């Protein structure tokens, strides 16, 4: 088996594991375990806590002392055991700390799989997208299994599947090409290990506004990742976990479109389109909730590709251009810390509080009927809920449009001025 094939299979498993439990956890916690909306929000903040810690773990430990494939195997092995223990819990007090422990095992593996891939391809710009797209396909397959095959949105099964897949991934990781720690034998520096050089980029006004805008937008973004599946289940949309995979399918299309769009319009326009798409998708959900109007729901789901690729991926490209080769990894770590860490952590609190504000208890639904999924003990005013993140994303869009004025290569459509990819 070629290295590229093994790396592609690695990406498939990596994102299958995440996608199989993450999408439907909110529905399981709300409808089956009857956790509150605030508790569901906190649960989705577990990965954000891990994202805050992960860059330091990678810089201090992973890059210096362990080969990447062996560390990947160890983390997935521990993660599989912990996820199984998570699936056994029925109270928030025991569920939440174990979920954080699992996230602390899983989140560093995202960077590890990227590092392994980059180490073993001759041209990352050419080869990595074709390897990484298998991760998106893995997420899609996970959604099809949970939503269409097992109809398990409100069941514990997805967590058990994630636990089993993690064990499989642990064994498979030992068959990956050897990837030595990139900083082994070098002089240890806390400054370098924590990526503190990237903080110098914040002295640049444009980059500071980009970081601030990315952070602020991630707060309303967490509404989708936390509550889209519970919303779709509550309005009785068909096969919610399955139809959410349409978003990942559109992601593949917009990923292929992104290089062309960047050459034609430049980074600012592309990122503004991504921000506007988040506001519009929430608006579609809000008005689609009345009825419901499934056409608007499907439009909101299909917007995921432009939302994710034109904001997150374009932002990574902009960061790469501003940082240059010397501090590229540290700069990407900074953006991950601010967005997937701080932004989503605050978003978890905000989304849970807002959804709880528009929740109404259903006294006519008995515990037995709720356990049989014949009724819901709590219902929500989803129209009002979705208008909140829509307004939040719209405000960030307006501020970003007026304040973000990139200069140099990153400001221009590729092919004009400085060559694409050159440090600005």
PDB file of C-alpha atoms in Angstrom, residues 224-406:
ATOM      1  CA  UNK A 224     -24.711  25.551  14.649  1.00  0.00           C
ATOM      2  CA  UNK A 225     -22.280  22.945  15.913  1.00  0.00           C
ATOM      3  CA  UNK A 226     -24.098  22.594  19.231  1.00  0.00           C
ATOM      4  CA  UNK A 227     -27.778  22.920  18.424  1.00  0.00           C
ATOM      5  CA  UNK A 228     -28.373  22.229  14.709  1.00  0.00           C
ATOM      6  CA  UNK A 229     -29.034  18.518  15.257  1.00  0.00           C
ATOM      7  CA  UNK A 230     -31.339  19.007  18.293  1.00  0.00           C
ATOM      8  CA  UNK A 231     -33.189  21.648  16.252  1.00  0.00           C
ATOM      9  CA  UNK A 232     -33.662  19.337  13.268  1.00  0.00           C
ATOM     10  CA  UNK A 233     -34.856  16.525  15.518  1.00  0.00           C
ATOM     11  CA  UNK A 234     -37.288  18.761  17.378  1.00  0.00           C
ATOM     12  CA  UNK A 235     -38.954  20.020  14.176  1.00  0.00           C
ATOM     13  CA  UNK A 236     -39.012  16.388  12.990  1.00  0.00           C
ATOM     14  CA  UNK A 237     -36.865  16.888   9.921  1.00  0.00           C
ATOM     15  CA  UNK A 238     -36.212  13.601   8.082  1.00  0.00           C
ATOM     16  CA  UNK A 239     -33.016  11.773   9.111  1.00  0.00           C
ATOM     17  CA  UNK A 240     -31.305  14.837  10.670  1.00  0.00           C
ATOM     18  CA  UNK A 241     -27.762  13.454  10.971  1.00  0.00           C
ATOM     19  CA  UNK A 242     -27.961  12.265   7.365  1.00  0.00           C
ATOM     20  CA  UNK A 243     -29.213  15.527   5.870  1.00  0.00           C
ATOM     21  CA  UNK A 244     -26.531  17.420   7.769  1.00  0.00           C
ATOM     22  CA  UNK A 245     -23.960  15.567   5.666  1.00  0.00           C
ATOM     23  CA  UNK A 246     -25.212  17.631   2.707  1.00  0.00           C
ATOM     24  CA  UNK A 247     -23.204  20.436   4.312  1.00  0.00           C
ATOM     25  CA  UNK A 248     -19.988  18.411   4.096  1.00  0.00           C
ATOM     26  CA  UNK A 249     -20.826  17.489   0.503  1.00  0.00           C
ATOM     27  CA  UNK A 250     -21.102  21.192  -0.350  1.00  0.00           C
ATOM     28  CA  UNK A 251     -17.815  21.733   1.497  1.00  0.00           C
ATOM     29  CA  UNK A 252     -16.038  19.576  -1.076  1.00  0.00           C
ATOM     30  CA  UNK A 253     -17.480  21.678  -3.911  1.00  0.00           C
ATOM     31  CA  UNK A 254     -16.546  25.026  -2.364  1.00  0.00           C
ATOM     32  CA  UNK A 255     -13.076  23.741  -1.440  1.00  0.00           C
ATOM     33  CA  UNK A 256     -12.468  23.139  -5.142  1.00  0.00           C
ATOM     34  CA  UNK A 257     -13.954  26.555  -5.961  1.00  0.00           C
ATOM     35  CA  UNK A 258     -11.886  28.446  -3.370  1.00  0.00           C
ATOM     36  CA  UNK A 259      -8.584  28.758  -5.316  1.00  0.00           C
ATOM     37  CA  UNK A 260     -10.448  30.151  -8.325  1.00  0.00           C
ATOM     38  CA  UNK A 261     -12.454  32.558  -6.162  1.00  0.00           C
ATOM     39  CA  UNK A 262      -9.320  33.783  -4.375  1.00  0.00           C
ATOM     40  CA  UNK A 263      -7.603  34.505  -7.683  1.00  0.00           C
ATOM     41  CA  UNK A 264     -10.647  36.404  -8.901  1.00  0.00           C
ATOM     42  CA  UNK A 265     -11.751  38.368  -5.831  1.00  0.00           C
ATOM     43  CA  UNK A 266      -8.998  38.421  -3.190  1.00  0.00           C
ATOM     44  CA  UNK A 267      -9.002  37.456   0.487  1.00  0.00           C
ATOM     45  CA  UNK A 268     -11.195  40.228   1.933  1.00  0.00           C
ATOM     46  CA  UNK A 269     -14.138  39.623  -0.388  1.00  0.00           C
ATOM     47  CA  UNK A 270     -13.940  35.873   0.100  1.00  0.00           C
ATOM     48  CA  UNK A 271     -13.911  36.145   3.897  1.00  0.00           C
ATOM     49  CA  UNK A 272     -16.801  38.623   3.835  1.00  0.00           C
ATOM     50  CA  UNK A 273     -18.799  36.179   1.711  1.00  0.00           C
ATOM     51  CA  UNK A 274     -18.085  33.480   4.300  1.00  0.00           C
ATOM     52  CA  UNK A 275     -19.214  35.737   7.153  1.00  0.00           C
ATOM     53  CA  UNK A 276     -22.368  36.798   5.320  1.00  0.00           C
ATOM     54  CA  UNK A 277     -23.158  33.147   4.621  1.00  0.00           C
ATOM     55  CA  UNK A 278     -23.237  32.398   8.372  1.00  0.00           C
ATOM     56  CA  UNK A 279     -25.742  35.210   8.957  1.00  0.00           C
ATOM     57  CA  UNK A 280     -27.906  34.031   6.044  1.00  0.00           C
ATOM     58  CA  UNK A 281     -27.860  30.357   7.033  1.00  0.00           C
ATOM     59  CA  UNK A 282     -29.125  31.212  10.522  1.00  0.00           C
ATOM     60  CA  UNK A 283     -31.783  33.415   8.975  1.00  0.00           C
ATOM     61  CA  UNK A 284     -32.828  30.469   6.794  1.00  0.00           C
ATOM     62  CA  UNK A 285     -33.018  28.233   9.880  1.00  0.00           C
ATOM     63  CA  UNK A 286     -35.021  30.853  11.786  1.00  0.00           C
ATOM     64  CA  UNK A 287     -37.691  31.281   9.138  1.00  0.00           C
ATOM     65  CA  UNK A 288     -37.508  27.626   8.130  1.00  0.00           C
ATOM     66  CA  UNK A 289     -38.409  26.672  11.709  1.00  0.00           C
ATOM     67  CA  UNK A 290     -41.869  28.184  11.233  1.00  0.00           C
ATOM     68  CA  UNK A 291     -43.930  25.481   9.586  1.00  0.00           C
ATOM     69  CA  UNK A 292     -41.328  24.060   9.168  1.00  0.00           C
ATOM     70  CA  UNK A 293     -40.273  25.118   5.658  1.00  0.00           C
ATOM     71  CA  UNK A 294     -37.849  22.372   4.721  1.00  0.00           C
ATOM     72  CA  UNK A 295     -36.572  24.175   1.614  1.00  0.00           C
ATOM     73  CA  UNK A 296     -35.111  26.902   3.833  1.00  0.00           C
ATOM     74  CA  UNK A 297     -33.667  24.271   6.176  1.00  0.00           C
ATOM     75  CA  UNK A 298     -31.904  22.546   3.282  1.00  0.00           C
ATOM     76  CA  UNK A 299     -30.565  25.889   2.029  1.00  0.00           C
ATOM     77  CA  UNK A 300     -29.174  26.612   5.482  1.00  0.00           C
ATOM     78  CA  UNK A 301     -27.452  23.216   5.585  1.00  0.00           C
ATOM     79  CA  UNK A 302     -26.021  23.545   2.078  1.00  0.00           C
ATOM     80  CA  UNK A 303     -24.539  26.904   3.025  1.00  0.00           C
ATOM     81  CA  UNK A 304     -22.042  25.005   5.185  1.00  0.00           C
ATOM     82  CA  UNK A 305     -19.523  24.697   2.371  1.00  0.00           C
ATOM     83  CA  UNK A 306     -19.227  28.427   1.729  1.00  0.00           C
ATOM     84  CA  UNK A 307     -19.463  29.147   5.473  1.00  0.00           C
ATOM     85  CA  UNK A 308     -16.571  26.864   6.349  1.00  0.00           C
ATOM     86  CA  UNK A 309     -14.289  27.125   3.326  1.00  0.00           C
ATOM     87  CA  UNK A 310     -14.623  30.846   2.645  1.00  0.00           C
ATOM     88  CA  UNK A 311     -14.106  31.734   6.300  1.00  0.00           C
ATOM     89  CA  UNK A 312     -11.922  29.099   7.992  1.00  0.00           C
ATOM     90  CA  UNK A 313      -9.846  27.866   5.056  1.00  0.00           C
ATOM     91  CA  UNK A 314      -9.470  31.335   3.556  1.00  0.00           C
ATOM     92  CA  UNK A 315      -8.419  32.602   6.977  1.00  0.00           C
ATOM     93  CA  UNK A 316      -5.735  29.917   7.190  1.00  0.00           C
ATOM     94  CA  UNK A 317      -4.443  31.001   3.789  1.00  0.00           C
ATOM     95  CA  UNK A 318      -4.353  34.655   4.880  1.00  0.00           C
ATOM     96  CA  UNK A 319      -2.493  33.689   8.061  1.00  0.00           C
ATOM     97  CA  UNK A 320       0.023  31.703   6.021  1.00  0.00           C
ATOM     98  CA  UNK A 321       0.649  34.708   3.774  1.00  0.00           C
ATOM     99  CA  UNK A 322       1.086  37.155   6.635  1.00  0.00           C
ATOM    100  CA  UNK A 323       3.320  34.927   8.755  1.00  0.00           C
ATOM    101  CA  UNK A 324       5.837  33.656   6.232  1.00  0.00           C
ATOM    102  CA  UNK A 325       7.800  30.414   6.511  1.00  0.00           C
ATOM    103  CA  UNK A 326       9.653  31.092   9.772  1.00  0.00           C
ATOM    104  CA  UNK A 327       6.631  31.422  12.097  1.00  0.00           C
ATOM    105  CA  UNK A 328       3.995  29.750   9.924  1.00  0.00           C
ATOM    106  CA  UNK A 329       3.242  26.917  12.353  1.00  0.00           C
ATOM    107  CA  UNK A 330       3.144  29.257  15.356  1.00  0.00           C
ATOM    108  CA  UNK A 331       0.771  31.622  13.540  1.00  0.00           C
ATOM    109  CA  UNK A 332      -1.614  28.798  12.627  1.00  0.00           C
ATOM    110  CA  UNK A 333      -1.470  27.674  16.260  1.00  0.00           C
ATOM    111  CA  UNK A 334      -2.408  31.187  17.370  1.00  0.00           C
ATOM    112  CA  UNK A 335      -5.441  31.260  15.082  1.00  0.00           C
ATOM    113  CA  UNK A 336      -6.511  27.808  16.268  1.00  0.00           C
ATOM    114  CA  UNK A 337      -6.150  28.953  19.895  1.00  0.00           C
ATOM    115  CA  UNK A 338      -8.257  32.084  19.314  1.00  0.00           C
ATOM    116  CA  UNK A 339     -10.992  30.502  17.171  1.00  0.00           C
ATOM    117  CA  UNK A 340     -11.394  26.816  18.011  1.00  0.00           C
ATOM    118  CA  UNK A 341     -10.349  27.550  21.594  1.00  0.00           C
ATOM    119  CA  UNK A 342     -11.440  30.921  22.990  1.00  0.00           C
ATOM    120  CA  UNK A 343     -14.156  31.676  20.424  1.00  0.00           C
ATOM    121  CA  UNK A 344     -15.895  28.328  20.639  1.00  0.00           C
ATOM    122  CA  UNK A 345     -15.508  28.149  24.421  1.00  0.00           C
ATOM    123  CA  UNK A 346     -17.336  31.445  24.880  1.00  0.00           C
ATOM    124  CA  UNK A 347     -19.763  30.437  22.142  1.00  0.00           C
ATOM    125  CA  UNK A 348     -20.620  27.293  24.088  1.00  0.00           C
ATOM    126  CA  UNK A 349     -21.701  29.387  27.079  1.00  0.00           C
ATOM    127  CA  UNK A 350     -23.582  31.927  24.966  1.00  0.00           C
ATOM    128  CA  UNK A 351     -25.417  29.399  22.801  1.00  0.00           C
ATOM    129  CA  UNK A 352     -26.526  27.313  25.787  1.00  0.00           C
ATOM    130  CA  UNK A 353     -27.785  30.407  27.606  1.00  0.00           C
ATOM    131  CA  UNK A 354     -29.707  31.738  24.599  1.00  0.00           C
ATOM    132  CA  UNK A 355     -31.323  28.397  23.753  1.00  0.00           C
ATOM    133  CA  UNK A 356     -32.278  27.918  27.401  1.00  0.00           C
ATOM    134  CA  UNK A 357     -33.862  31.398  27.370  1.00  0.00           C
ATOM    135  CA  UNK A 358     -36.295  30.310  24.666  1.00  0.00           C
ATOM    136  CA  UNK A 359     -37.051  26.857  26.147  1.00  0.00           C
ATOM    137  CA  UNK A 360     -40.494  25.875  27.421  1.00  0.00           C
ATOM    138  CA  UNK A 361     -41.207  22.887  29.658  1.00  0.00           C
ATOM    139  CA  UNK A 362     -43.881  20.469  28.430  1.00  0.00           C
ATOM    140  CA  UNK A 363     -45.681  19.234  31.580  1.00  0.00           C
ATOM    141  CA  UNK A 364     -47.897  16.930  29.534  1.00  0.00           C
ATOM    142  CA  UNK A 365     -44.926  14.780  28.507  1.00  0.00           C
ATOM    143  CA  UNK A 366     -44.348  12.026  31.063  1.00  0.00           C
ATOM    144  CA  UNK A 367     -40.928  10.537  31.746  1.00  0.00           C
ATOM    145  CA  UNK A 368     -42.038   7.257  30.187  1.00  0.00           C
ATOM    146  CA  UNK A 369     -43.291   8.959  27.022  1.00  0.00           C
ATOM    147  CA  UNK A 370     -40.122  11.040  26.770  1.00  0.00           C
ATOM    148  CA  UNK A 371     -37.975   7.917  27.206  1.00  0.00           C
ATOM    149  CA  UNK A 372     -39.870   6.314  24.329  1.00  0.00           C
ATOM    150  CA  UNK A 373     -39.317   9.497  22.255  1.00  0.00           C
ATOM    151  CA  UNK A 374     -43.089   9.947  21.921  1.00  0.00           C
ATOM    152  CA  UNK A 375     -42.873  13.562  23.072  1.00  0.00           C
ATOM    153  CA  UNK A 376     -40.368  16.169  24.264  1.00  0.00           C
ATOM    154  CA  UNK A 377     -40.128  17.339  27.841  1.00  0.00           C
ATOM    155  CA  UNK A 378     -38.772  20.686  26.623  1.00  0.00           C
ATOM    156  CA  UNK A 379     -39.575  22.569  23.417  1.00  0.00           C
ATOM    157  CA  UNK A 380     -37.968  25.700  21.976  1.00  0.00           C
ATOM    158  CA  UNK A 381     -38.821  28.851  20.039  1.00  0.00           C
ATOM    159  CA  UNK A 382     -36.280  28.106  17.324  1.00  0.00           C
ATOM    160  CA  UNK A 383     -37.334  31.080  15.197  1.00  0.00           C
ATOM    161  CA  UNK A 384     -36.223  33.486  17.935  1.00  0.00           C
ATOM    162  CA  UNK A 385     -33.149  31.415  18.780  1.00  0.00           C
ATOM    163  CA  UNK A 386     -31.664  31.414  15.277  1.00  0.00           C
ATOM    164  CA  UNK A 387     -32.193  35.159  14.836  1.00  0.00           C
ATOM    165  CA  UNK A 388     -29.696  35.789  17.662  1.00  0.00           C
ATOM    166  CA  UNK A 389     -26.595  34.255  15.991  1.00  0.00           C
ATOM    167  CA  UNK A 390     -27.778  35.615  12.635  1.00  0.00           C
ATOM    168  CA  UNK A 391     -27.706  39.130  14.052  1.00  0.00           C
ATOM    169  CA  UNK A 392     -24.365  38.468  15.740  1.00  0.00           C
ATOM    170  CA  UNK A 393     -22.756  37.254  12.518  1.00  0.00           C
ATOM    171  CA  UNK A 394     -24.217  40.240  10.635  1.00  0.00           C
ATOM    172  CA  UNK A 395     -22.683  42.704  13.120  1.00  0.00           C
ATOM    173  CA  UNK A 396     -19.261  41.046  12.773  1.00  0.00           C
ATOM    174  CA  UNK A 397     -19.638  41.166   8.981  1.00  0.00           C
ATOM    175  CA  UNK A 398     -20.326  44.926   9.018  1.00  0.00           C
ATOM    176  CA  UNK A 399     -17.438  45.699  11.388  1.00  0.00           C
ATOM    177  CA  UNK A 400     -15.059  43.521   9.377  1.00  0.00           C
ATOM    178  CA  UNK A 401     -16.110  45.141   6.098  1.00  0.00           C
ATOM    179  CA  UNK A 402     -15.270  48.607   7.402  1.00  0.00           C
ATOM    180  CA  UNK A 403     -12.181  47.863   9.490  1.00  0.00           C
ATOM    181  CA  UNK A 404     -10.313  45.081   7.661  1.00  0.00           C
ATOM    182  CA  UNK A 405      -8.091  46.625   5.002  1.00  0.00           C
ATOM    183  CA  UNK A 406      -5.398  44.096   4.117  1.00  0.00           C
TER     184      UNK A 406
END
